[in-house]
CSV table of C-alpha atoms and ligand atoms in Angstrom, one decimal:
chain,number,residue,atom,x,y,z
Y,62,UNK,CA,23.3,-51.9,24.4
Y,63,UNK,CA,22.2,-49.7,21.3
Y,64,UNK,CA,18.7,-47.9,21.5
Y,65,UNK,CA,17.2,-46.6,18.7
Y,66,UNK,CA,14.2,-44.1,18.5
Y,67,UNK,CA,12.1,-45.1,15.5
Y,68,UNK,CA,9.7,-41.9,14.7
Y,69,UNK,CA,6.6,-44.5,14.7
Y,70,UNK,CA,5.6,-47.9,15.2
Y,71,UNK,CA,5.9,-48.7,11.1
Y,72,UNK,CA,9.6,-47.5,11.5
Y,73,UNK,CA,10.5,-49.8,14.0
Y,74,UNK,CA,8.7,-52.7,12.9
Y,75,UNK,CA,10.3,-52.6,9.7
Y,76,UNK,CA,13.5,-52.4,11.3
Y,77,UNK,CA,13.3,-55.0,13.3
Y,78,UNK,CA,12.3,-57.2,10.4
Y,79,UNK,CA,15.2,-56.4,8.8
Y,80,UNK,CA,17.3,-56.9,11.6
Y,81,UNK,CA,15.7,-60.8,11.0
Y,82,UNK,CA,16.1,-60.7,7.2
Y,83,UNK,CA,19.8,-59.8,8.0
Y,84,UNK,CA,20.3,-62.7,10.1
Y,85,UNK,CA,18.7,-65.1,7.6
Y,86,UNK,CA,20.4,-63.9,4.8
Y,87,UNK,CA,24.0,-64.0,6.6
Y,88,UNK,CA,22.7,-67.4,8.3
Y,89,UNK,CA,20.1,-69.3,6.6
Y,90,UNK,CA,20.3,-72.1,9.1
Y,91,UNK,CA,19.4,-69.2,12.2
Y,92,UNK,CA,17.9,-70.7,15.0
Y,93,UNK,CA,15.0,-67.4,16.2
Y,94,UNK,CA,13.8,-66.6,19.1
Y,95,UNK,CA,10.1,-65.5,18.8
Y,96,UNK,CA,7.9,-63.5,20.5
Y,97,UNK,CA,3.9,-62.6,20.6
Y,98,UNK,CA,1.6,-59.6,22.4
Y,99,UNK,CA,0.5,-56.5,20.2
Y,100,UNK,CA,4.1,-55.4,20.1
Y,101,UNK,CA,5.7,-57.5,17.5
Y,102,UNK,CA,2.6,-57.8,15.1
Y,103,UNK,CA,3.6,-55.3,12.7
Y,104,UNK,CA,7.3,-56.8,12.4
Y,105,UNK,CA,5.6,-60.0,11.6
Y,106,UNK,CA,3.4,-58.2,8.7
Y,107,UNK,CA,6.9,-56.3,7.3
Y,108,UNK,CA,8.5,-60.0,7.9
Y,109,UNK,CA,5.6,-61.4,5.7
Y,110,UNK,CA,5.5,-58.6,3.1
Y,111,UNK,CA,9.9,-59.3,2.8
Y,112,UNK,CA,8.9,-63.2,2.2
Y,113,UNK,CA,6.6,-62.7,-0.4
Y,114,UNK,CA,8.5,-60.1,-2.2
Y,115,UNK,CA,11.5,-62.9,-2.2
Y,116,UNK,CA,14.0,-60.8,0.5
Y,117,UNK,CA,13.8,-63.0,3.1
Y,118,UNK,CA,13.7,-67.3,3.1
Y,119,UNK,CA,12.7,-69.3,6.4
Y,120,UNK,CA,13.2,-72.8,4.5
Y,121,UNK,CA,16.3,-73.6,6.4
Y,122,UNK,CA,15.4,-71.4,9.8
Y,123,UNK,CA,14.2,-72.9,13.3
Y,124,UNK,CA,11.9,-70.5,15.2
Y,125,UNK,CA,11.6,-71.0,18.9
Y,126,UNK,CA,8.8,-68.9,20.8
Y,127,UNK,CA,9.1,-67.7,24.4
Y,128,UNK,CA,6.1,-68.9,25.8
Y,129,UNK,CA,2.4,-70.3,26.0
Y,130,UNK,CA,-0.5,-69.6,28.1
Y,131,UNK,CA,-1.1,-73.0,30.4
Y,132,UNK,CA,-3.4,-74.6,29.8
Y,133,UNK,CA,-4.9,-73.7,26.7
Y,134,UNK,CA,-6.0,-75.5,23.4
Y,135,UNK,CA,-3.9,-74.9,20.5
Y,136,UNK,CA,-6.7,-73.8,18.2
Y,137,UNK,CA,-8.4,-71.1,21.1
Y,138,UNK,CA,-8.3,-67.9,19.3
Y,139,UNK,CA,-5.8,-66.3,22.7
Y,140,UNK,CA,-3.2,-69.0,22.5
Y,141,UNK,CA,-0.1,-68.2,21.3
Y,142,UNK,CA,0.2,-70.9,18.9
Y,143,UNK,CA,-2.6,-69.7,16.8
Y,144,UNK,CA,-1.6,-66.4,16.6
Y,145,UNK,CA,2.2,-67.7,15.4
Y,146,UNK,CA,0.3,-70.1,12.8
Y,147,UNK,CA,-1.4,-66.6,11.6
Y,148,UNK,CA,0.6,-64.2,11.8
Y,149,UNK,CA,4.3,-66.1,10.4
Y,150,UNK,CA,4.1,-69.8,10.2
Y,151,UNK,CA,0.8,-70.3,7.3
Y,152,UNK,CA,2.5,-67.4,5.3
Y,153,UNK,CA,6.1,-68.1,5.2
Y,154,UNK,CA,8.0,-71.1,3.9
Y,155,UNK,CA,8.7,-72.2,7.6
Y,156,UNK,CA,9.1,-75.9,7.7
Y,157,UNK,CA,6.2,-77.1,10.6
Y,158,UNK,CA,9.4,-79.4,12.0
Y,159,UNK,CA,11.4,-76.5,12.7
Y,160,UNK,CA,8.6,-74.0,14.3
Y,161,UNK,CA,8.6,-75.0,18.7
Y,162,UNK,CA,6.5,-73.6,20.4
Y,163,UNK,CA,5.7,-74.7,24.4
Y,164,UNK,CA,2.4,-77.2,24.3
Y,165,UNK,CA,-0.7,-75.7,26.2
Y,166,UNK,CA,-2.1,-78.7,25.9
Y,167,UNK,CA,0.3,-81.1,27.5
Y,168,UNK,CA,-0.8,-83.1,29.8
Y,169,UNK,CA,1.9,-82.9,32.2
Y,170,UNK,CA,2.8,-79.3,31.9
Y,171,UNK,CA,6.6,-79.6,33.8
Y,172,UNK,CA,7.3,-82.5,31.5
Y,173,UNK,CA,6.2,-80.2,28.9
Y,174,UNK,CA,9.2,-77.9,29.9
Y,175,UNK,CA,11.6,-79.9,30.2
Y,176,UNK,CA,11.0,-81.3,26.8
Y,177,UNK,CA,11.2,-77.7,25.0
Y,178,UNK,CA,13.9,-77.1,27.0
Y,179,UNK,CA,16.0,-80.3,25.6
Y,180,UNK,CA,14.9,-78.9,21.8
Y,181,UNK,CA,16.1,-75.9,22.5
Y,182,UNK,CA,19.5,-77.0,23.9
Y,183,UNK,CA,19.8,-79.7,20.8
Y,184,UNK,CA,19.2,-77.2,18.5
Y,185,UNK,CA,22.2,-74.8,19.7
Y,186,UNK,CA,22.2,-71.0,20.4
Y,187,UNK,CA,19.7,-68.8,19.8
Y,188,UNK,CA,21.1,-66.4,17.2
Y,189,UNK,CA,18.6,-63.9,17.4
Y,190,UNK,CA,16.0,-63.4,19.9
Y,191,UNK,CA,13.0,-60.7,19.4
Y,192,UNK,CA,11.4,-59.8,23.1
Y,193,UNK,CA,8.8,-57.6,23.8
Y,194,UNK,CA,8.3,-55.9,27.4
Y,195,UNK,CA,5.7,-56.2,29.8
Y,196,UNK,CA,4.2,-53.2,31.6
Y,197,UNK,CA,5.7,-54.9,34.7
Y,198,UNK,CA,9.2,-55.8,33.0
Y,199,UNK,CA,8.6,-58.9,31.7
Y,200,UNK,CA,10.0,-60.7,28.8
Y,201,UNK,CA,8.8,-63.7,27.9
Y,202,UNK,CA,6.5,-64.5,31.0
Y,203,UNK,CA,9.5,-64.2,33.6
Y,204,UNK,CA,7.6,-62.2,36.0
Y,205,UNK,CA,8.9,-60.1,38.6
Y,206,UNK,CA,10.6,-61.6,41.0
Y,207,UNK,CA,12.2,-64.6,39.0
Y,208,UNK,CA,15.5,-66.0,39.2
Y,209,UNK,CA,17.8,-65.1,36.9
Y,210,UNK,CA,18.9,-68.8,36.4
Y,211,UNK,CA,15.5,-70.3,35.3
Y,212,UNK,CA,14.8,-72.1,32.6
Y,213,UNK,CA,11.8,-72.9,30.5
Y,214,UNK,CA,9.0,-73.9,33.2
Y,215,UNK,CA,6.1,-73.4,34.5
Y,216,UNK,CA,5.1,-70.1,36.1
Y,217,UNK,CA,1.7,-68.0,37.4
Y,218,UNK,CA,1.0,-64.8,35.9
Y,219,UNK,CA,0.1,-61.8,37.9
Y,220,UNK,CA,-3.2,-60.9,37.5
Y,221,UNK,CA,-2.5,-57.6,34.8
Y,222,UNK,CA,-0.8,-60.0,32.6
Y,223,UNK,CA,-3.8,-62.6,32.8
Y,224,UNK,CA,-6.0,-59.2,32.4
Y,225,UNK,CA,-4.6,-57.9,29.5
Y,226,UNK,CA,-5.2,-61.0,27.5
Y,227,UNK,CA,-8.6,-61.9,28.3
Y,228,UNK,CA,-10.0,-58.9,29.9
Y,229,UNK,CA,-10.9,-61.2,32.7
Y,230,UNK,CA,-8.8,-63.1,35.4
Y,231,UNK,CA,-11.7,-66.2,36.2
Y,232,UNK,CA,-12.4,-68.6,33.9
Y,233,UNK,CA,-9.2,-68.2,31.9
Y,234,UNK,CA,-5.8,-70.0,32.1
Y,235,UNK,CA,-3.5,-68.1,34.8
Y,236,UNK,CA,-1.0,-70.2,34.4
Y,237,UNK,CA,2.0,-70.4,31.8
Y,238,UNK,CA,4.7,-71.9,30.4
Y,239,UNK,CA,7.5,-70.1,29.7
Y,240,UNK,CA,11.3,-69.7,28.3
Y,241,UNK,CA,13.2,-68.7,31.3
Y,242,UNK,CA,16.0,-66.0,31.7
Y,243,UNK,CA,18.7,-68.7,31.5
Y,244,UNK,CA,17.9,-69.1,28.3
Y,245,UNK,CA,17.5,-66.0,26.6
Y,246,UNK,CA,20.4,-64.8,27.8
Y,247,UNK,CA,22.0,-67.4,26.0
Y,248,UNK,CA,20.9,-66.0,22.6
Y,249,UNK,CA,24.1,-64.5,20.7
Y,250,UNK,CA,22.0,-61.7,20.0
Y,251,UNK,CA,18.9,-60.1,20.9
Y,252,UNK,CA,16.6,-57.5,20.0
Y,253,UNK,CA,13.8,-55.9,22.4
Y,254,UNK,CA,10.8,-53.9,20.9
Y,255,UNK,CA,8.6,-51.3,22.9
Y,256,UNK,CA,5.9,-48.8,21.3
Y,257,UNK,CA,3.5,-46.4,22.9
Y,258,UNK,CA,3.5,-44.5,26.0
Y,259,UNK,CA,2.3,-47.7,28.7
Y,260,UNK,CA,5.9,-48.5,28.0
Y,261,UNK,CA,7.7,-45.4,28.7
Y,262,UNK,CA,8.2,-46.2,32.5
Y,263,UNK,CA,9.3,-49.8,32.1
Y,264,UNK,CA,11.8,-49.0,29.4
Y,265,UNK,CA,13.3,-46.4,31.7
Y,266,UNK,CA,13.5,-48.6,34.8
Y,267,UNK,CA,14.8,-51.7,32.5
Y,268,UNK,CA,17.5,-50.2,30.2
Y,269,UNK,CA,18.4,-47.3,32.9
Y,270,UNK,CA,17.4,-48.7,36.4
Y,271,UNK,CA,19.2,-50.7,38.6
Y,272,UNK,CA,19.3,-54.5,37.4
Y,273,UNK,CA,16.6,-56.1,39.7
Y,274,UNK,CA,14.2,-59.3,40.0
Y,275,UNK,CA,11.6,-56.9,40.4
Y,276,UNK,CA,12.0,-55.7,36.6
Y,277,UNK,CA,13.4,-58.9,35.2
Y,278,UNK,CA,14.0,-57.3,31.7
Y,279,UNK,CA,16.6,-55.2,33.7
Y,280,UNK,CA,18.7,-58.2,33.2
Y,281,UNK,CA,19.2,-57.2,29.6
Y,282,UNK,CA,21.6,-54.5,31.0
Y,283,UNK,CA,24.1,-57.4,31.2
Y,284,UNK,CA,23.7,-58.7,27.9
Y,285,UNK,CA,26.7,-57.9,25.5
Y,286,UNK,CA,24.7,-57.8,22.1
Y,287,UNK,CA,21.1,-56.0,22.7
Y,288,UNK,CA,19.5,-53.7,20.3
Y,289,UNK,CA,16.3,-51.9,21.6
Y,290,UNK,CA,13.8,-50.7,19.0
Y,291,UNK,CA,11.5,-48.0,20.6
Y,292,UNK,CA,9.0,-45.9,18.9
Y,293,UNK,CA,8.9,-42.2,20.2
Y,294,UNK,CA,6.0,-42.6,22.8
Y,295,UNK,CA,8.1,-45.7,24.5
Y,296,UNK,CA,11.2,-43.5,24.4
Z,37,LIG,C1,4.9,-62.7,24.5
Z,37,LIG,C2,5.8,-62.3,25.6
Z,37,LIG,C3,5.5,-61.1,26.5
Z,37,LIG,C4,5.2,-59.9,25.7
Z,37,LIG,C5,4.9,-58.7,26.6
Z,37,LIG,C6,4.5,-57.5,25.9
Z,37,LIG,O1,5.4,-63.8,23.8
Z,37,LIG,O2,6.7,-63.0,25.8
Z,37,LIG,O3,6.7,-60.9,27.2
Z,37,LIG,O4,6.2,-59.5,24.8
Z,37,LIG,O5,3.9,-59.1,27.5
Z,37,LIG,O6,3.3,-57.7,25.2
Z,37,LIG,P1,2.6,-56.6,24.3
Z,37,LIG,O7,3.5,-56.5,23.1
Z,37,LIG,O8,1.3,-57.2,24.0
Z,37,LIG,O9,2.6,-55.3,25.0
């Protein structure tokens, strides 16, 4: 595992959208693993800035993302798909057939996951997966306590998690669907990003703790190709 200390949260977004131009350019056909939160947005901005200035092409690129609140509509201003369409898939040359991304409004929610999980497994490895971290070790929304050999399914969300997106916990979906451990350890490569001090104690107890269910990005420890992006207040 390499860790790098970025001197502020510009630094390490840029460099962890180079770490993705890198992989396109070596790889045009990369199959990404995406993530969402308040983390990655400024990678997504550096990734957007790269495409227009004509360093980075998505045209031959499939993008996978981790997860989906359940249930949601696609078009409500929290779901993940609408903040993808936003932030990456409106301003990049990203082919709509080649952007997957779990359906919050599925009617049957485990069919749901069992479909992404078939397109992910047609579509090969991963080659580069970007995670963020949850306060409670999360990645993706594998909460604590999940098995280490899940798959994309259906899970709850503890109540922080639900909190932190909608400020409320009734009303709101509590529920989602998710990528599972299985699989993004699976990716050849992957690439966590933390920034500001809430994160301090969960990057300690993932990248230096012991490798437990109870932080489930302590799995990561196992991984053999993981670059961690911190700025200075997560290190
Ligand atoms: C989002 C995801 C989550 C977030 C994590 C951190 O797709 O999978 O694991 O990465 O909750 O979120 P932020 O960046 O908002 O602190």
């Amino acid at each position: 595992m390499e860790i790098f200390v970025c001197d502020n949260y510009e630094e390490m977004s840029f460099k962890v959208a180079r770490e993705i131009s890198r992989q396109l350019t070596v790889k045009p056909t990369s199959v990404l693993g995406l993530a969402t939160g308040e983390t990655p947005k400024g990678m997504y901005r550096k990734l957007v800035k790269m495409y227009k200035q004509k360093i980075v092409d998505f045209s031959e690129a499939k993008t996978f993302n981790l997860d989906e609140f359940y249930p949601i509509k696609r078009d409500n201003k929290h779901s993940f798909k609408n903040y993808m369409q936003k932030r990456l898939f409106e301003e990049v040359n990203l082919r709509p057939k080649n952007c997957f991304i779990p359906d919050g409004e599925a009617e049957n929610p485990n069919k749901e996951c069992q479909r992404y999980e078939k397109e992910l497994s047609h579509s090969g490895q991963i080659d580069l997966q970007v995670l963020g971290i949850g306060e409670n070790g999360h990645i993706g929304f594998n909460e604590p306590g999940v098995e280490w050999s899940s798959v994309t399914q259906l899970v709850e969300l503890e109540d922080k998690t639900v909190k932190k997106e909608f400020n409320t916990t009734s009303g709101v979906p509590n529920k989602a669907i998710t990528m599972g451990v299985k699989d993004i350890m699976g990716a050849n490569r992957i690439v966590l990003l933390a920034s500001g001090e809430g994160k301090k104690n969960v990057v300690e107890r993932a990248l230096k703790g012991p490798i437990t269910q109870e932080v489930p990005a302590s799995i990561l420890q196992l991984h053999p190709k993981v670059k961690v992006y911190l700025d200075k207040e997560a290190a």
